GROMACS .gro file of C-alpha atoms in nm:
model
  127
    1UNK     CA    1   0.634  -0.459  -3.208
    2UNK     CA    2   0.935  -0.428  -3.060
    3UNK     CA    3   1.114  -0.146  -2.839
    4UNK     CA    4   1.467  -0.100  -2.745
    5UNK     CA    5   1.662  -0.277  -2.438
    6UNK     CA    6   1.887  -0.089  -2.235
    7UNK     CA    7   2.167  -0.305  -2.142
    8UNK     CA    8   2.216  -0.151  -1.791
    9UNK     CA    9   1.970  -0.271  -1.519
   10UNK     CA   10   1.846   0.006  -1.316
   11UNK     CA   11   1.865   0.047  -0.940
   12UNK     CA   12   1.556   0.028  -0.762
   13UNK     CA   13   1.762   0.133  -0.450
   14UNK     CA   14   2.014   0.391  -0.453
   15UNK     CA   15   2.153   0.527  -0.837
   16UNK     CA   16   2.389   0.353  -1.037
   17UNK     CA   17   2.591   0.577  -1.310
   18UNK     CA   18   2.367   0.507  -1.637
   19UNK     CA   19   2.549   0.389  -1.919
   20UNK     CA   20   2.396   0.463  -2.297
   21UNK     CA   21   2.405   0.135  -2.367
   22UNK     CA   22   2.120  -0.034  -2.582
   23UNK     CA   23   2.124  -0.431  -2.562
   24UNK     CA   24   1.896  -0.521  -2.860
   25UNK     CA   25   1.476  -0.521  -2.935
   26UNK     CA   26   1.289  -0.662  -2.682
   27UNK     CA   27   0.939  -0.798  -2.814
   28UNK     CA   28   0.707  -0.799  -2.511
   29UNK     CA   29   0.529  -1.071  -2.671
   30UNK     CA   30   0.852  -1.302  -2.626
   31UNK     CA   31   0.902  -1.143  -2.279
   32UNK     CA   32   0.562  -1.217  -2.173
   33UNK     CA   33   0.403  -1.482  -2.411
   34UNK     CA   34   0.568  -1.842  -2.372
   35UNK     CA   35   0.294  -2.029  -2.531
   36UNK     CA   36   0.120  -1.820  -2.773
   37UNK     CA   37  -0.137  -2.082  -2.882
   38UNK     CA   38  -0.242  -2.092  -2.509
   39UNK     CA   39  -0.165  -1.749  -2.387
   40UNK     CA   40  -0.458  -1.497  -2.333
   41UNK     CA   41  -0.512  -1.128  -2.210
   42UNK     CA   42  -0.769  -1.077  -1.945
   43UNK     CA   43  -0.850  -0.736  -1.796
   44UNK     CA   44  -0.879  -0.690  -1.463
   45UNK     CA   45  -1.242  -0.549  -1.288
   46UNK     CA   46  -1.242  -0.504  -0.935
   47UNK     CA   47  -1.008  -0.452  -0.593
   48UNK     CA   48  -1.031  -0.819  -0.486
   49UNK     CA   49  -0.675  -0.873  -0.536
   50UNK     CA   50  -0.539  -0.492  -0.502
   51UNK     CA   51  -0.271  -0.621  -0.232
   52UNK     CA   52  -0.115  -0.858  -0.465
   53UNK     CA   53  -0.054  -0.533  -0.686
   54UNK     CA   54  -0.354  -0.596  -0.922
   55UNK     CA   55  -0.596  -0.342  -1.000
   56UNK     CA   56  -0.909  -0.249  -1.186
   57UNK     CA   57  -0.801  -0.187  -1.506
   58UNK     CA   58  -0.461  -0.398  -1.557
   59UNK     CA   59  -0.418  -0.626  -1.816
   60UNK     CA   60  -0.337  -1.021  -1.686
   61UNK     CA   61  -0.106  -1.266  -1.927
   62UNK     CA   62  -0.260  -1.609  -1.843
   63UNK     CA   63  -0.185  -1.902  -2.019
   64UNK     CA   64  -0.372  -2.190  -2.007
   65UNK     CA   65  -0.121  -2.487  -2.062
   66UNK     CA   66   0.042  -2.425  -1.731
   67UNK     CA   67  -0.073  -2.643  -1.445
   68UNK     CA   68  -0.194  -2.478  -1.141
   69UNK     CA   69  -0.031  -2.552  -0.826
   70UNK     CA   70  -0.097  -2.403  -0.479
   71UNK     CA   71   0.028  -2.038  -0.433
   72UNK     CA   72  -0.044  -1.967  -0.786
   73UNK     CA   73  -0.252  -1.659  -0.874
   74UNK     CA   74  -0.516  -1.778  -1.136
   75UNK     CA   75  -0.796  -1.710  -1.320
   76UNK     CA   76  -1.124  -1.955  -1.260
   77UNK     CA   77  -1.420  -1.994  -1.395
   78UNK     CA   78  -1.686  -2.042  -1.052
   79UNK     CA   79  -2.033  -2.118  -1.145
   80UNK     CA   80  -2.021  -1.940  -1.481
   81UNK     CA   81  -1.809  -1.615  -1.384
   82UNK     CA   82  -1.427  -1.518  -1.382
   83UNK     CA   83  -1.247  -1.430  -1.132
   84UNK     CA   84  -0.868  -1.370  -1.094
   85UNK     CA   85  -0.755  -1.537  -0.725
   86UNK     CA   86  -0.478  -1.719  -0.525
   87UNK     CA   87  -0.550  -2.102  -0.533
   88UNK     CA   88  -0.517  -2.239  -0.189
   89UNK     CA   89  -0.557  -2.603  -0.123
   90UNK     CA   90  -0.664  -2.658   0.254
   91UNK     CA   91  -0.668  -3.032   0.369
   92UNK     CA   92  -0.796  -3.149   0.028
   93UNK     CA   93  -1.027  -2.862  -0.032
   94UNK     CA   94  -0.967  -2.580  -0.298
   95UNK     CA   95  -1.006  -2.221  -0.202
   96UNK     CA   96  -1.002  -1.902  -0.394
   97UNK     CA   97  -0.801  -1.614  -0.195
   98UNK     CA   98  -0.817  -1.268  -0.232
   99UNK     CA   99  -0.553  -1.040  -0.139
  100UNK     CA  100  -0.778  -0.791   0.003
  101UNK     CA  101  -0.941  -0.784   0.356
  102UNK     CA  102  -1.263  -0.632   0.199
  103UNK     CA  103  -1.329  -0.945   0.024
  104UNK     CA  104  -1.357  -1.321   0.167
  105UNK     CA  105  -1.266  -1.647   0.069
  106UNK     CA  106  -1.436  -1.860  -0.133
  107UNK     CA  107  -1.444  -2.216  -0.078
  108UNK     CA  108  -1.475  -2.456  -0.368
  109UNK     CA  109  -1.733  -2.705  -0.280
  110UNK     CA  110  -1.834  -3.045  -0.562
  111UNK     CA  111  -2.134  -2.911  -0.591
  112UNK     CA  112  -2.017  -2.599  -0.761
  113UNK     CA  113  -1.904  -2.572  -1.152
  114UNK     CA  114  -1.540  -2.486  -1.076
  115UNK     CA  115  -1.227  -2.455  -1.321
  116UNK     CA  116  -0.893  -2.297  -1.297
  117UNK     CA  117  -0.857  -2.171  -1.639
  118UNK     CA  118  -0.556  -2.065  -1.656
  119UNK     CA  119  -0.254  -1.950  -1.472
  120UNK     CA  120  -0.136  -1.540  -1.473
  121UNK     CA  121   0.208  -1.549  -1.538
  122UNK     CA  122   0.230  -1.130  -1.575
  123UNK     CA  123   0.074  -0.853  -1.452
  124UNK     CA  124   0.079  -0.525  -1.690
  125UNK     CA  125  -0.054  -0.171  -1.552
  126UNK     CA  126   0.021   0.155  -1.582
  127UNK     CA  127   0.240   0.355  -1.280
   0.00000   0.00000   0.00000
């Protein structure tokens, strides 16, 4: 599916004179999909992460093929359950932040079944 494009950007400061000016389509799935054989949609349960502006109920574009790097926000798979976090690396050690002082850290010990399984690249929710 595909919707139209206005070819003005809009101000998120002060107004800008609108033009009527359509640019072409835009397919979200080409906005939002780079690698469609390893791109999936999770949605989001929970207020772990609410101060990194996801919430219960939003949709996440993760894609799997993209490594994960420090700073990234990521989906992992932690002794059998999801969850969507910041990776943090902290002298050798992985850690799974939430953005969200109601919720703590978890560290990422060899003993535990741990995988980052994929990387969100988008966030999609309703305003």
């Amino acid at each position: 599916m595909t919707c139209p494009l206005a070819g003005m950007p809009v101000e998120a400061g002060f107004p800008s004179p609108a033009d009527d000016y359509i640019e072409k389509p835009l397919d979200l799935n080409e906005l939002l999909v780079k690698h469609p054989e390893a791109t999936f949609f999770v949605r989001v349960q929970g207020d772990s992460m609410v101060e990194a502006d996801i919430h219960s109920g939003d949709i996440l574009v993760v894609d799997r093929s993209r490594e994960a790097h420090d700073g990234c926000v990521v989906v992992a798979a932690l002794n059998g359950e999801f969850t969507v976090k910041q990776l943090r690396y902290r002298n050798g050690q992985g850690m799974l932040m939430p953005a969200n002082p109601d919720h703590r850290p978890i560290r990422v010990t060899p003993d535990q079944d741990f995988q980052v399984w994929g990387v969100v690249t988008h966030v999609i929710h309703a305003v």
